[in-house]
């Protein structure tokens, strides 16, 4: 009732100058978030985040299995498993032991995986990338979108890329274990693995890696032509918010305020993992709309087609 009595025109008259002043000082950042929010809602991205979380959860295990199987054709299986499990711990900080223990159990019970089985795993694993690519395309609503098979191909390329990353990690690990390198480190008394610098790098590296993943995906996945600077801002938003979500959820789960096991029993940690995937999916999709909004607004401003008062 109170809202109905408020003169909306009067509110706009007083709020607009404040908005425009702040927006100008922030070089158009408020307009970016405003447009991103509009397109995010228009394309029903909140619902897409829920479906993306669902498909991500069910695609996660086939994805891990196919990466292990693919890389095991070249490297020793145990090394591949160790690298993939460490990658999972770095990438999924909420309840990673659930995923690791289940994958270990599956690998113990199954035999060698043939090519036909790998094809089936790849198809299942690419489902989440298919959903992600579809919704990233929707962020650029005025542009053409990838078709179904192109989105599946994107998923396959991402899986191959992750497998190649395992090979790179193997090469780096092998380099450090070369006798000459070990002798040089010992001779110059460089305790590389016991230094504060190493601990800092161990903390920063996974986050830098995730930032690069977001940056590459926001630029490469859309069928629209996306500039690196446009993808950069979406990736920056996504990495900051996903890290914040992880910190908050870790604190919340470890606190005494929540006892999932009292409601969900043994499924409590899986529910926590699903929530983390959902919130992260929400942020990641919004990051795509941030990139799109940056592109739309600043391309128009560069071409002098955006009304000047939008930034004043």
PDB file of C-alpha atoms in Angstrom:
ATOM      1  CA  UNK A   1       0.000   0.000   0.000  1.00  0.00           C
ATOM      2  CA  UNK A   2       2.820   2.371   0.835  1.00  0.00           C
ATOM      3  CA  UNK A   3       4.477   1.695  -2.533  1.00  0.00           C
ATOM      4  CA  UNK A   4       1.259   2.589  -4.369  1.00  0.00           C
ATOM      5  CA  UNK A   5       1.238   6.013  -2.695  1.00  0.00           C
ATOM      6  CA  UNK A   6       4.786   6.768  -3.823  1.00  0.00           C
ATOM      7  CA  UNK A   7       5.091   8.854  -6.961  1.00  0.00           C
ATOM      8  CA  UNK A   8       7.313   6.691  -9.201  1.00  0.00           C
ATOM      9  CA  UNK A   9       8.051   9.594 -11.519  1.00  0.00           C
ATOM     10  CA  UNK A  10       9.254  11.630  -8.547  1.00  0.00           C
ATOM     11  CA  UNK A  11      11.467   8.770  -7.389  1.00  0.00           C
ATOM     12  CA  UNK A  12      12.991   8.440 -10.855  1.00  0.00           C
ATOM     13  CA  UNK A  13      13.552  12.176 -10.976  1.00  0.00           C
ATOM     14  CA  UNK A  14      15.644  12.090  -7.789  1.00  0.00           C
ATOM     15  CA  UNK A  15      17.289   8.683  -8.249  1.00  0.00           C
ATOM     16  CA  UNK A  16      18.284   9.037 -11.916  1.00  0.00           C
ATOM     17  CA  UNK A  17      20.844  11.853 -11.346  1.00  0.00           C
ATOM     18  CA  UNK A  18      22.457   9.837  -8.535  1.00  0.00           C
ATOM     19  CA  UNK A  19      22.549   6.735 -10.721  1.00  0.00           C
ATOM     20  CA  UNK A  20      24.011   8.637 -13.666  1.00  0.00           C
ATOM     21  CA  UNK A  21      26.681  10.262 -11.499  1.00  0.00           C
ATOM     22  CA  UNK A  22      27.785   6.962  -9.957  1.00  0.00           C
ATOM     23  CA  UNK A  23      27.618   5.271 -13.353  1.00  0.00           C
ATOM     24  CA  UNK A  24      29.810   7.957 -14.894  1.00  0.00           C
ATOM     25  CA  UNK A  25      32.397   7.641 -12.103  1.00  0.00           C
ATOM     26  CA  UNK A  26      32.419   3.866 -12.614  1.00  0.00           C
ATOM     27  CA  UNK A  27      32.832   4.266 -16.405  1.00  0.00           C
ATOM     28  CA  UNK A  28      29.447   2.720 -17.210  1.00  0.00           C
ATOM     29  CA  UNK A  29      29.683  -0.272 -14.842  1.00  0.00           C
ATOM     30  CA  UNK A  30      26.152   0.202 -13.498  1.00  0.00           C
ATOM     31  CA  UNK A  31      24.776   0.113 -17.038  1.00  0.00           C
ATOM     32  CA  UNK A  32      26.659  -3.140 -17.605  1.00  0.00           C
ATOM     33  CA  UNK A  33      25.078  -4.806 -14.566  1.00  0.00           C
ATOM     34  CA  UNK A  34      21.658  -3.357 -15.401  1.00  0.00           C
ATOM     35  CA  UNK A  35      21.706  -4.681 -18.966  1.00  0.00           C
ATOM     36  CA  UNK A  36      23.186  -8.017 -17.847  1.00  0.00           C
ATOM     37  CA  UNK A  37      20.393  -8.384 -15.294  1.00  0.00           C
ATOM     38  CA  UNK A  38      17.755  -7.615 -17.920  1.00  0.00           C
ATOM     39  CA  UNK A  39      19.057 -10.150 -20.449  1.00  0.00           C
ATOM     40  CA  UNK A  40      19.717 -12.696 -17.679  1.00  0.00           C
ATOM     41  CA  UNK A  41      16.055 -12.545 -16.647  1.00  0.00           C
ATOM     42  CA  UNK A  42      14.730 -12.328 -20.213  1.00  0.00           C
ATOM     43  CA  UNK A  43      16.564 -15.501 -21.262  1.00  0.00           C
ATOM     44  CA  UNK A  44      15.345 -17.298 -18.108  1.00  0.00           C
ATOM     45  CA  UNK A  45      18.913 -17.932 -17.046  1.00  0.00           C
ATOM     46  CA  UNK A  46      17.998 -18.643 -13.382  1.00  0.00           C
ATOM     47  CA  UNK A  47      16.029 -21.682 -14.594  1.00  0.00           C
ATOM     48  CA  UNK A  48      18.908 -22.582 -16.899  1.00  0.00           C
ATOM     49  CA  UNK A  49      21.289 -22.507 -13.914  1.00  0.00           C
ATOM     50  CA  UNK A  50      19.141 -25.136 -12.182  1.00  0.00           C
ATOM     51  CA  UNK A  51      19.129 -27.381 -15.256  1.00  0.00           C
ATOM     52  CA  UNK A  52      22.850 -26.813 -15.724  1.00  0.00           C
ATOM     53  CA  UNK A  53      23.485 -27.878 -12.105  1.00  0.00           C
ATOM     54  CA  UNK A  54      21.400 -31.017 -12.679  1.00  0.00           C
ATOM     55  CA  UNK A  55      23.203 -32.021 -15.868  1.00  0.00           C
ATOM     56  CA  UNK A  56      26.601 -31.076 -14.427  1.00  0.00           C
ATOM     57  CA  UNK A  57      26.101 -33.417 -11.491  1.00  0.00           C
ATOM     58  CA  UNK A  58      25.164 -36.340 -13.738  1.00  0.00           C
ATOM     59  CA  UNK A  59      27.861 -35.532 -16.314  1.00  0.00           C
ATOM     60  CA  UNK A  60      30.627 -35.151 -13.740  1.00  0.00           C
ATOM     61  CA  UNK A  61      31.361 -38.838 -13.193  1.00  0.00           C
ATOM     62  CA  UNK A  62      31.376 -39.800 -16.909  1.00  0.00           C
ATOM     63  CA  UNK A  63      33.602 -36.764 -17.558  1.00  0.00           C
ATOM     64  CA  UNK A  64      36.160 -37.841 -14.958  1.00  0.00           C
ATOM     65  CA  UNK A  65      36.094 -41.450 -16.163  1.00  0.00           C
ATOM     66  CA  UNK A  66      36.581 -40.504 -19.808  1.00  0.00           C
ATOM     67  CA  UNK A  67      39.505 -38.189 -18.975  1.00  0.00           C
ATOM     68  CA  UNK A  68      41.170 -40.947 -16.951  1.00  0.00           C
ATOM     69  CA  UNK A  69      40.517 -43.499 -19.706  1.00  0.00           C
ATOM     70  CA  UNK A  70      41.729 -41.203 -22.492  1.00  0.00           C
ATOM     71  CA  UNK A  71      44.924 -40.138 -20.735  1.00  0.00           C
ATOM     72  CA  UNK A  72      45.631 -43.710 -19.543  1.00  0.00           C
ATOM     73  CA  UNK A  73      46.224 -44.774 -23.144  1.00  0.00           C
ATOM     74  CA  UNK A  74      49.395 -42.643 -23.018  1.00  0.00           C
ATOM     75  CA  UNK A  75      50.378 -42.469 -19.352  1.00  0.00           C
ATOM     76  CA  UNK A  76      50.353 -44.874 -16.450  1.00  0.00           C
ATOM     77  CA  UNK A  77      46.853 -45.200 -15.067  1.00  0.00           C
ATOM     78  CA  UNK A  78      47.783 -44.502 -11.424  1.00  0.00           C
ATOM     79  CA  UNK A  79      49.547 -41.236 -12.259  1.00  0.00           C
ATOM     80  CA  UNK A  80      46.572 -40.110 -14.328  1.00  0.00           C
ATOM     81  CA  UNK A  81      44.201 -40.897 -11.464  1.00  0.00           C
ATOM     82  CA  UNK A  82      46.357 -38.960  -8.996  1.00  0.00           C
ATOM     83  CA  UNK A  83      46.475 -35.907 -11.268  1.00  0.00           C
ATOM     84  CA  UNK A  84      42.731 -36.015 -11.995  1.00  0.00           C
ATOM     85  CA  UNK A  85      41.873 -36.398  -8.312  1.00  0.00           C
ATOM     86  CA  UNK A  86      44.094 -33.451  -7.416  1.00  0.00           C
ATOM     87  CA  UNK A  87      42.423 -31.476 -10.198  1.00  0.00           C
ATOM     88  CA  UNK A  88      39.009 -32.333  -8.708  1.00  0.00           C
ATOM     89  CA  UNK A  89      40.091 -31.200  -5.239  1.00  0.00           C
ATOM     90  CA  UNK A  90      41.334 -27.889  -6.656  1.00  0.00           C
ATOM     91  CA  UNK A  91      38.312 -27.335  -8.887  1.00  0.00           C
ATOM     92  CA  UNK A  92      35.515 -28.601  -6.616  1.00  0.00           C
ATOM     93  CA  UNK A  93      36.273 -27.509  -3.053  1.00  0.00           C
ATOM     94  CA  UNK A  94      32.888 -28.617  -1.658  1.00  0.00           C
ATOM     95  CA  UNK A  95      32.833 -32.336  -0.709  1.00  0.00           C
ATOM     96  CA  UNK A  96      35.481 -33.452  -3.259  1.00  0.00           C
ATOM     97  CA  UNK A  97      36.090 -36.665  -1.296  1.00  0.00           C
ATOM     98  CA  UNK A  98      32.621 -37.913  -2.280  1.00  0.00           C
ATOM     99  CA  UNK A  99      33.536 -37.715  -5.960  1.00  0.00           C
ATOM    100  CA  UNK A 100      37.039 -39.134  -5.469  1.00  0.00           C
ATOM    101  CA  UNK A 101      35.877 -42.106  -3.374  1.00  0.00           C
ATOM    102  CA  UNK A 102      33.089 -42.994  -5.816  1.00  0.00           C
ATOM    103  CA  UNK A 103      35.389 -42.759  -8.828  1.00  0.00           C
ATOM    104  CA  UNK A 104      37.975 -44.940  -7.063  1.00  0.00           C
ATOM    105  CA  UNK A 105      35.246 -47.484  -6.328  1.00  0.00           C
ATOM    106  CA  UNK A 106      34.107 -47.496  -9.965  1.00  0.00           C
ATOM    107  CA  UNK A 107      37.673 -47.841 -11.251  1.00  0.00           C
ATOM    108  CA  UNK A 108      38.297 -50.760  -8.894  1.00  0.00           C
ATOM    109  CA  UNK A 109      35.195 -52.674  -9.976  1.00  0.00           C
ATOM    110  CA  UNK A 110      35.343 -52.081 -13.714  1.00  0.00           C
ATOM    111  CA  UNK A 111      37.829 -53.596 -16.115  1.00  0.00           C
ATOM    112  CA  UNK A 112      39.523 -51.991 -19.093  1.00  0.00           C
ATOM    113  CA  UNK A 113      37.394 -49.522 -20.991  1.00  0.00           C
ATOM    114  CA  UNK A 114      36.996 -50.122 -24.710  1.00  0.00           C
ATOM    115  CA  UNK A 115      36.531 -47.525 -27.395  1.00  0.00           C
ATOM    116  CA  UNK A 116      32.773 -48.118 -27.596  1.00  0.00           C
ATOM    117  CA  UNK A 117      32.414 -47.523 -23.857  1.00  0.00           C
ATOM    118  CA  UNK A 118      34.533 -44.367 -24.136  1.00  0.00           C
ATOM    119  CA  UNK A 119      32.232 -43.031 -26.868  1.00  0.00           C
ATOM    120  CA  UNK A 120      29.258 -43.572 -24.558  1.00  0.00           C
ATOM    121  CA  UNK A 121      31.047 -41.837 -21.695  1.00  0.00           C
ATOM    122  CA  UNK A 122      31.992 -38.911 -23.938  1.00  0.00           C
ATOM    123  CA  UNK A 123      28.373 -38.465 -25.021  1.00  0.00           C
ATOM    124  CA  UNK A 124      27.225 -38.424 -21.396  1.00  0.00           C
ATOM    125  CA  UNK A 125      30.068 -36.151 -20.300  1.00  0.00           C
ATOM    126  CA  UNK A 126      29.370 -33.547 -22.983  1.00  0.00           C
ATOM    127  CA  UNK A 127      25.788 -32.985 -21.807  1.00  0.00           C
ATOM    128  CA  UNK A 128      26.738 -30.265 -19.318  1.00  0.00           C
ATOM    129  CA  UNK A 129      28.874 -28.480 -21.930  1.00  0.00           C
ATOM    130  CA  UNK A 130      25.941 -28.693 -24.346  1.00  0.00           C
ATOM    131  CA  UNK A 131      23.683 -26.908 -21.818  1.00  0.00           C
ATOM    132  CA  UNK A 132      26.397 -24.382 -20.983  1.00  0.00           C
ATOM    133  CA  UNK A 133      27.104 -23.545 -24.645  1.00  0.00           C
ATOM    134  CA  UNK A 134      23.373 -23.152 -25.328  1.00  0.00           C
ATOM    135  CA  UNK A 135      22.950 -20.603 -22.528  1.00  0.00           C
ATOM    136  CA  UNK A 136      26.164 -18.724 -23.307  1.00  0.00           C
ATOM    137  CA  UNK A 137      24.856 -18.293 -26.857  1.00  0.00           C
ATOM    138  CA  UNK A 138      21.599 -16.945 -25.423  1.00  0.00           C
ATOM    139  CA  UNK A 139      23.536 -14.231 -23.604  1.00  0.00           C
ATOM    140  CA  UNK A 140      24.354 -12.863 -27.071  1.00  0.00           C
ATOM    141  CA  UNK A 141      20.697 -12.915 -28.093  1.00  0.00           C
ATOM    142  CA  UNK A 142      21.104 -10.826 -31.250  1.00  0.00           C
ATOM    143  CA  UNK A 143      23.682 -13.209 -32.699  1.00  0.00           C
ATOM    144  CA  UNK A 144      23.477 -16.660 -34.257  1.00  0.00           C
ATOM    145  CA  UNK A 145      23.639 -19.714 -31.997  1.00  0.00           C
ATOM    146  CA  UNK A 146      25.417 -23.046 -32.276  1.00  0.00           C
ATOM    147  CA  UNK A 147      23.306 -25.999 -33.336  1.00  0.00           C
ATOM    148  CA  UNK A 148      23.022 -29.222 -31.324  1.00  0.00           C
ATOM    149  CA  UNK A 149      25.954 -31.014 -32.960  1.00  0.00           C
ATOM    150  CA  UNK A 150      28.219 -27.970 -32.739  1.00  0.00           C
ATOM    151  CA  UNK A 151      27.564 -27.771 -29.000  1.00  0.00           C
ATOM    152  CA  UNK A 152      28.407 -31.449 -28.605  1.00  0.00           C
ATOM    153  CA  UNK A 153      31.596 -30.876 -30.578  1.00  0.00           C
ATOM    154  CA  UNK A 154      32.509 -28.056 -28.191  1.00  0.00           C
ATOM    155  CA  UNK A 155      32.093 -30.492 -25.305  1.00  0.00           C
ATOM    156  CA  UNK A 156      34.369 -33.045 -26.964  1.00  0.00           C
ATOM    157  CA  UNK A 157      37.027 -30.392 -27.608  1.00  0.00           C
ATOM    158  CA  UNK A 158      36.901 -29.336 -23.942  1.00  0.00           C
ATOM    159  CA  UNK A 159      37.338 -32.954 -22.825  1.00  0.00           C
ATOM    160  CA  UNK A 160      40.319 -33.405 -25.151  1.00  0.00           C
ATOM    161  CA  UNK A 161      41.760 -30.149 -23.806  1.00  0.00           C
ATOM    162  CA  UNK A 162      41.466 -31.366 -20.214  1.00  0.00           C
ATOM    163  CA  UNK A 163      43.170 -34.628 -21.179  1.00  0.00           C
ATOM    164  CA  UNK A 164      46.011 -32.674 -22.808  1.00  0.00           C
ATOM    165  CA  UNK A 165      46.317 -30.699 -19.574  1.00  0.00           C
ATOM    166  CA  UNK A 166      46.958 -33.987 -17.753  1.00  0.00           C
ATOM    167  CA  UNK A 167      49.801 -34.684 -20.195  1.00  0.00           C
ATOM    168  CA  UNK A 168      51.270 -31.227 -19.538  1.00  0.00           C
ATOM    169  CA  UNK A 169      51.116 -31.828 -15.776  1.00  0.00           C
ATOM    170  CA  UNK A 170      52.844 -35.150 -16.325  1.00  0.00           C
ATOM    171  CA  UNK A 171      55.609 -33.422 -18.301  1.00  0.00           C
ATOM    172  CA  UNK A 172      56.106 -30.791 -15.595  1.00  0.00           C
ATOM    173  CA  UNK A 173      56.109 -33.428 -12.865  1.00  0.00           C
ATOM    174  CA  UNK A 174      58.636 -35.510 -14.795  1.00  0.00           C
ATOM    175  CA  UNK A 175      60.855 -32.453 -15.313  1.00  0.00           C
ATOM    176  CA  UNK A 176      61.041 -31.790 -11.568  1.00  0.00           C
ATOM    177  CA  UNK A 177      61.970 -35.417 -10.924  1.00  0.00           C
ATOM    178  CA  UNK A 178      64.883 -35.448 -13.375  1.00  0.00           C
ATOM    179  CA  UNK A 179      68.026 -36.314 -11.447  1.00  0.00           C
ATOM    180  CA  UNK A 180      69.927 -33.267 -12.784  1.00  0.00           C
ATOM    181  CA  UNK A 181      67.170 -30.888 -11.615  1.00  0.00           C
ATOM    182  CA  UNK A 182      67.000 -32.548  -8.198  1.00  0.00           C
ATOM    183  CA  UNK A 183      70.779 -32.290  -7.830  1.00  0.00           C
ATOM    184  CA  UNK A 184      70.771 -28.605  -8.822  1.00  0.00           C
ATOM    185  CA  UNK A 185      68.045 -27.807  -6.296  1.00  0.00           C
ATOM    186  CA  UNK A 186      69.961 -29.680  -3.595  1.00  0.00           C
ATOM    187  CA  UNK A 187      73.316 -28.093  -4.545  1.00  0.00           C
ATOM    188  CA  UNK A 188      71.973 -24.534  -4.386  1.00  0.00           C
ATOM    189  CA  UNK A 189      69.958 -25.451  -1.286  1.00  0.00           C
ATOM    190  CA  UNK A 190      66.645 -24.405  -2.794  1.00  0.00           C
ATOM    191  CA  UNK A 191      63.854 -25.995  -0.710  1.00  0.00           C
ATOM    192  CA  UNK A 192      61.313 -25.224  -3.408  1.00  0.00           C
ATOM    193  CA  UNK A 193      58.533 -27.308  -1.851  1.00  0.00           C
ATOM    194  CA  UNK A 194      58.998 -25.968   1.698  1.00  0.00           C
ATOM    195  CA  UNK A 195      58.843 -22.241   1.028  1.00  0.00           C
ATOM    196  CA  UNK A 196      56.119 -19.663   1.588  1.00  0.00           C
ATOM    197  CA  UNK A 197      56.324 -18.811  -2.108  1.00  0.00           C
ATOM    198  CA  UNK A 198      55.418 -22.394  -3.008  1.00  0.00           C
ATOM    199  CA  UNK A 199      52.421 -22.287  -0.643  1.00  0.00           C
ATOM    200  CA  UNK A 200      51.266 -19.015  -2.217  1.00  0.00           C
ATOM    201  CA  UNK A 201      51.651 -20.448  -5.714  1.00  0.00           C
ATOM    202  CA  UNK A 202      49.803 -23.608  -4.671  1.00  0.00           C
ATOM    203  CA  UNK A 203      46.899 -21.424  -3.519  1.00  0.00           C
ATOM    204  CA  UNK A 204      46.885 -19.028  -6.478  1.00  0.00           C
ATOM    205  CA  UNK A 205      47.506 -21.484  -9.336  1.00  0.00           C
ATOM    206  CA  UNK A 206      44.104 -23.299  -9.247  1.00  0.00           C
ATOM    207  CA  UNK A 207      42.304 -19.956  -9.141  1.00  0.00           C
ATOM    208  CA  UNK A 208      44.324 -18.528 -12.010  1.00  0.00           C
ATOM    209  CA  UNK A 209      43.623 -21.719 -13.927  1.00  0.00           C
ATOM    210  CA  UNK A 210      39.865 -21.389 -13.327  1.00  0.00           C
ATOM    211  CA  UNK A 211      40.004 -17.731 -14.367  1.00  0.00           C
ATOM    212  CA  UNK A 212      41.704 -18.693 -17.641  1.00  0.00           C
ATOM    213  CA  UNK A 213      39.054 -21.382 -18.218  1.00  0.00           C
ATOM    214  CA  UNK A 214      36.259 -18.817 -17.775  1.00  0.00           C
ATOM    215  CA  UNK A 215      38.049 -16.307 -19.994  1.00  0.00           C
ATOM    216  CA  UNK A 216      38.594 -18.798 -22.802  1.00  0.00           C
ATOM    217  CA  UNK A 217      35.046 -20.179 -22.604  1.00  0.00           C
ATOM    218  CA  UNK A 218      33.373 -16.754 -22.599  1.00  0.00           C
ATOM    219  CA  UNK A 219      35.373 -15.750 -25.664  1.00  0.00           C
ATOM    220  CA  UNK A 220      35.503 -18.999 -27.594  1.00  0.00           C
ATOM    221  CA  UNK A 221      32.155 -20.738 -26.968  1.00  0.00           C
ATOM    222  CA  UNK A 222      29.686 -18.070 -28.248  1.00  0.00           C
ATOM    223  CA  UNK A 223      29.093 -18.099 -31.982  1.00  0.00           C
ATOM    224  CA  UNK A 224      29.158 -14.308 -31.782  1.00  0.00           C
ATOM    225  CA  UNK A 225      32.508 -12.569 -32.206  1.00  0.00           C
ATOM    226  CA  UNK A 226      33.615 -11.779 -28.641  1.00  0.00           C
ATOM    227  CA  UNK A 227      36.606  -9.571 -27.935  1.00  0.00           C
ATOM    228  CA  UNK A 228      39.148 -10.689 -25.291  1.00  0.00           C
ATOM    229  CA  UNK A 229      38.426  -7.578 -23.198  1.00  0.00           C
ATOM    230  CA  UNK A 230      34.695  -8.404 -23.148  1.00  0.00           C
ATOM    231  CA  UNK A 231      35.312 -11.992 -22.063  1.00  0.00           C
ATOM    232  CA  UNK A 232      37.841 -10.749 -19.477  1.00  0.00           C
ATOM    233  CA  UNK A 233      35.241  -8.839 -17.463  1.00  0.00           C
ATOM    234  CA  UNK A 234      32.846 -11.765 -17.445  1.00  0.00           C
ATOM    235  CA  UNK A 235      35.643 -14.082 -16.294  1.00  0.00           C
ATOM    236  CA  UNK A 236      36.704 -11.615 -13.579  1.00  0.00           C
ATOM    237  CA  UNK A 237      33.154 -11.453 -12.248  1.00  0.00           C
ATOM    238  CA  UNK A 238      32.788 -15.253 -12.357  1.00  0.00           C
ATOM    239  CA  UNK A 239      36.057 -16.075 -10.565  1.00  0.00           C
ATOM    240  CA  UNK A 240      35.477 -13.520  -7.785  1.00  0.00           C
ATOM    241  CA  UNK A 241      31.884 -14.601  -7.122  1.00  0.00           C
ATOM    242  CA  UNK A 242      32.563 -18.356  -7.338  1.00  0.00           C
ATOM    243  CA  UNK A 243      35.439 -17.979  -4.874  1.00  0.00           C
ATOM    244  CA  UNK A 244      33.193 -15.974  -2.563  1.00  0.00           C
ATOM    245  CA  UNK A 245      30.468 -18.622  -2.805  1.00  0.00           C
ATOM    246  CA  UNK A 246      33.009 -21.341  -1.995  1.00  0.00           C
ATOM    247  CA  UNK A 247      34.315 -19.488   1.060  1.00  0.00           C
ATOM    248  CA  UNK A 248      30.793 -18.793   2.364  1.00  0.00           C
ATOM    249  CA  UNK A 249      29.596 -22.357   1.800  1.00  0.00           C
ATOM    250  CA  UNK A 250      32.694 -23.877   3.408  1.00  0.00           C
ATOM    251  CA  UNK A 251      32.190 -21.625   6.424  1.00  0.00           C
ATOM    252  CA  UNK A 252      28.456 -22.340   6.552  1.00  0.00           C
ATOM    253  CA  UNK A 253      28.851 -26.118   6.270  1.00  0.00           C
ATOM    254  CA  UNK A 254      31.612 -26.236   8.893  1.00  0.00           C
ATOM    255  CA  UNK A 255      29.573 -24.083  11.294  1.00  0.00           C
ATOM    256  CA  UNK A 256      27.004 -25.398  13.754  1.00  0.00           C
ATOM    257  CA  UNK A 257      24.212 -23.518  11.999  1.00  0.00           C
ATOM    258  CA  UNK A 258      23.504 -26.228   9.485  1.00  0.00           C
ATOM    259  CA  UNK A 259      23.121 -29.973   9.971  1.00  0.00           C
ATOM    260  CA  UNK A 260      22.203 -31.443   6.609  1.00  0.00           C
ATOM    261  CA  UNK A 261      22.526 -34.984   7.951  1.00  0.00           C
ATOM    262  CA  UNK A 262      19.580 -34.380  10.319  1.00  0.00           C
ATOM    263  CA  UNK A 263      17.327 -33.851   7.285  1.00  0.00           C
ATOM    264  CA  UNK A 264      18.982 -35.712   4.404  1.00  0.00           C
ATOM    265  CA  UNK A 265      20.997 -38.296   6.345  1.00  0.00           C
ATOM    266  CA  UNK A 266      23.918 -39.688   4.347  1.00  0.00           C
ATOM    267  CA  UNK A 267      22.856 -37.551   1.357  1.00  0.00           C
ATOM    268  CA  UNK A 268      23.649 -34.320   3.227  1.00  0.00           C
ATOM    269  CA  UNK A 269      27.074 -33.790   1.656  1.00  0.00           C
ATOM    270  CA  UNK A 270      25.708 -34.567  -1.803  1.00  0.00           C
ATOM    271  CA  UNK A 271      23.026 -31.909  -1.259  1.00  0.00           C
ATOM    272  CA  UNK A 272      25.759 -29.448  -0.238  1.00  0.00           C
ATOM    273  CA  UNK A 273      27.676 -30.295  -3.426  1.00  0.00           C
ATOM    274  CA  UNK A 274      24.530 -29.800  -5.528  1.00  0.00           C
ATOM    275  CA  UNK A 275      23.918 -26.408  -3.913  1.00  0.00           C
ATOM    276  CA  UNK A 276      27.487 -25.341  -4.648  1.00  0.00           C
ATOM    277  CA  UNK A 277      27.151 -26.449  -8.289  1.00  0.00           C
ATOM    278  CA  UNK A 278      23.838 -24.568  -8.592  1.00  0.00           C
ATOM    279  CA  UNK A 279      25.127 -21.291  -7.128  1.00  0.00           C
ATOM    280  CA  UNK A 280      28.304 -21.562  -9.215  1.00  0.00           C
ATOM    281  CA  UNK A 281      26.255 -22.248 -12.373  1.00  0.00           C
ATOM    282  CA  UNK A 282      24.128 -19.184 -11.607  1.00  0.00           C
ATOM    283  CA  UNK A 283      27.226 -16.993 -11.323  1.00  0.00           C
ATOM    284  CA  UNK A 284      28.957 -18.508 -14.364  1.00  0.00           C
ATOM    285  CA  UNK A 285      25.912 -17.900 -16.570  1.00  0.00           C
ATOM    286  CA  UNK A 286      25.596 -14.349 -15.255  1.00  0.00           C
ATOM    287  CA  UNK A 287      29.277 -13.872 -16.152  1.00  0.00           C
ATOM    288  CA  UNK A 288      28.369 -14.675 -19.762  1.00  0.00           C
ATOM    289  CA  UNK A 289      25.697 -11.953 -19.653  1.00  0.00           C
ATOM    290  CA  UNK A 290      28.258  -9.541 -18.158  1.00  0.00           C
ATOM    291  CA  UNK A 291      30.514 -10.180 -21.168  1.00  0.00           C
ATOM    292  CA  UNK A 292      27.578  -9.643 -23.512  1.00  0.00           C
ATOM    293  CA  UNK A 293      26.531  -6.401 -21.774  1.00  0.00           C
ATOM    294  CA  UNK A 294      30.093  -5.059 -21.918  1.00  0.00           C
ATOM    295  CA  UNK A 295      30.192  -5.864 -25.625  1.00  0.00           C
ATOM    296  CA  UNK A 296      26.808  -4.311 -26.427  1.00  0.00           C
ATOM    297  CA  UNK A 297      27.266  -1.094 -24.437  1.00  0.00           C
ATOM    298  CA  UNK A 298      30.863  -0.300 -25.208  1.00  0.00           C
ATOM    299  CA  UNK A 299      30.635  -1.198 -28.880  1.00  0.00           C
ATOM    300  CA  UNK A 300      27.697   1.189 -29.159  1.00  0.00           C
ATOM    301  CA  UNK A 301      29.571   3.872 -27.267  1.00  0.00           C
ATOM    302  CA  UNK A 302      32.627   3.365 -29.463  1.00  0.00           C
ATOM    303  CA  UNK A 303      30.455   3.687 -32.567  1.00  0.00           C
ATOM    304  CA  UNK A 304      28.675   6.734 -31.066  1.00  0.00           C
ATOM    305  CA  UNK A 305      25.291   5.015 -31.326  1.00  0.00           C
ATOM    306  CA  UNK A 306      24.591   5.017 -27.590  1.00  0.00           C
ATOM    307  CA  UNK A 307      22.826   8.098 -26.212  1.00  0.00           C
ATOM    308  CA  UNK A 308      25.304  10.199 -24.319  1.00  0.00           C
ATOM    309  CA  UNK A 309      23.074  10.539 -21.258  1.00  0.00           C
ATOM    310  CA  UNK A 310      23.376   6.792 -20.615  1.00  0.00           C
ATOM    311  CA  UNK A 311      26.864   7.438 -19.246  1.00  0.00           C
ATOM    312  CA  UNK A 312      26.256  10.767 -17.613  1.00  0.00           C
TER     313      UNK A 312
END
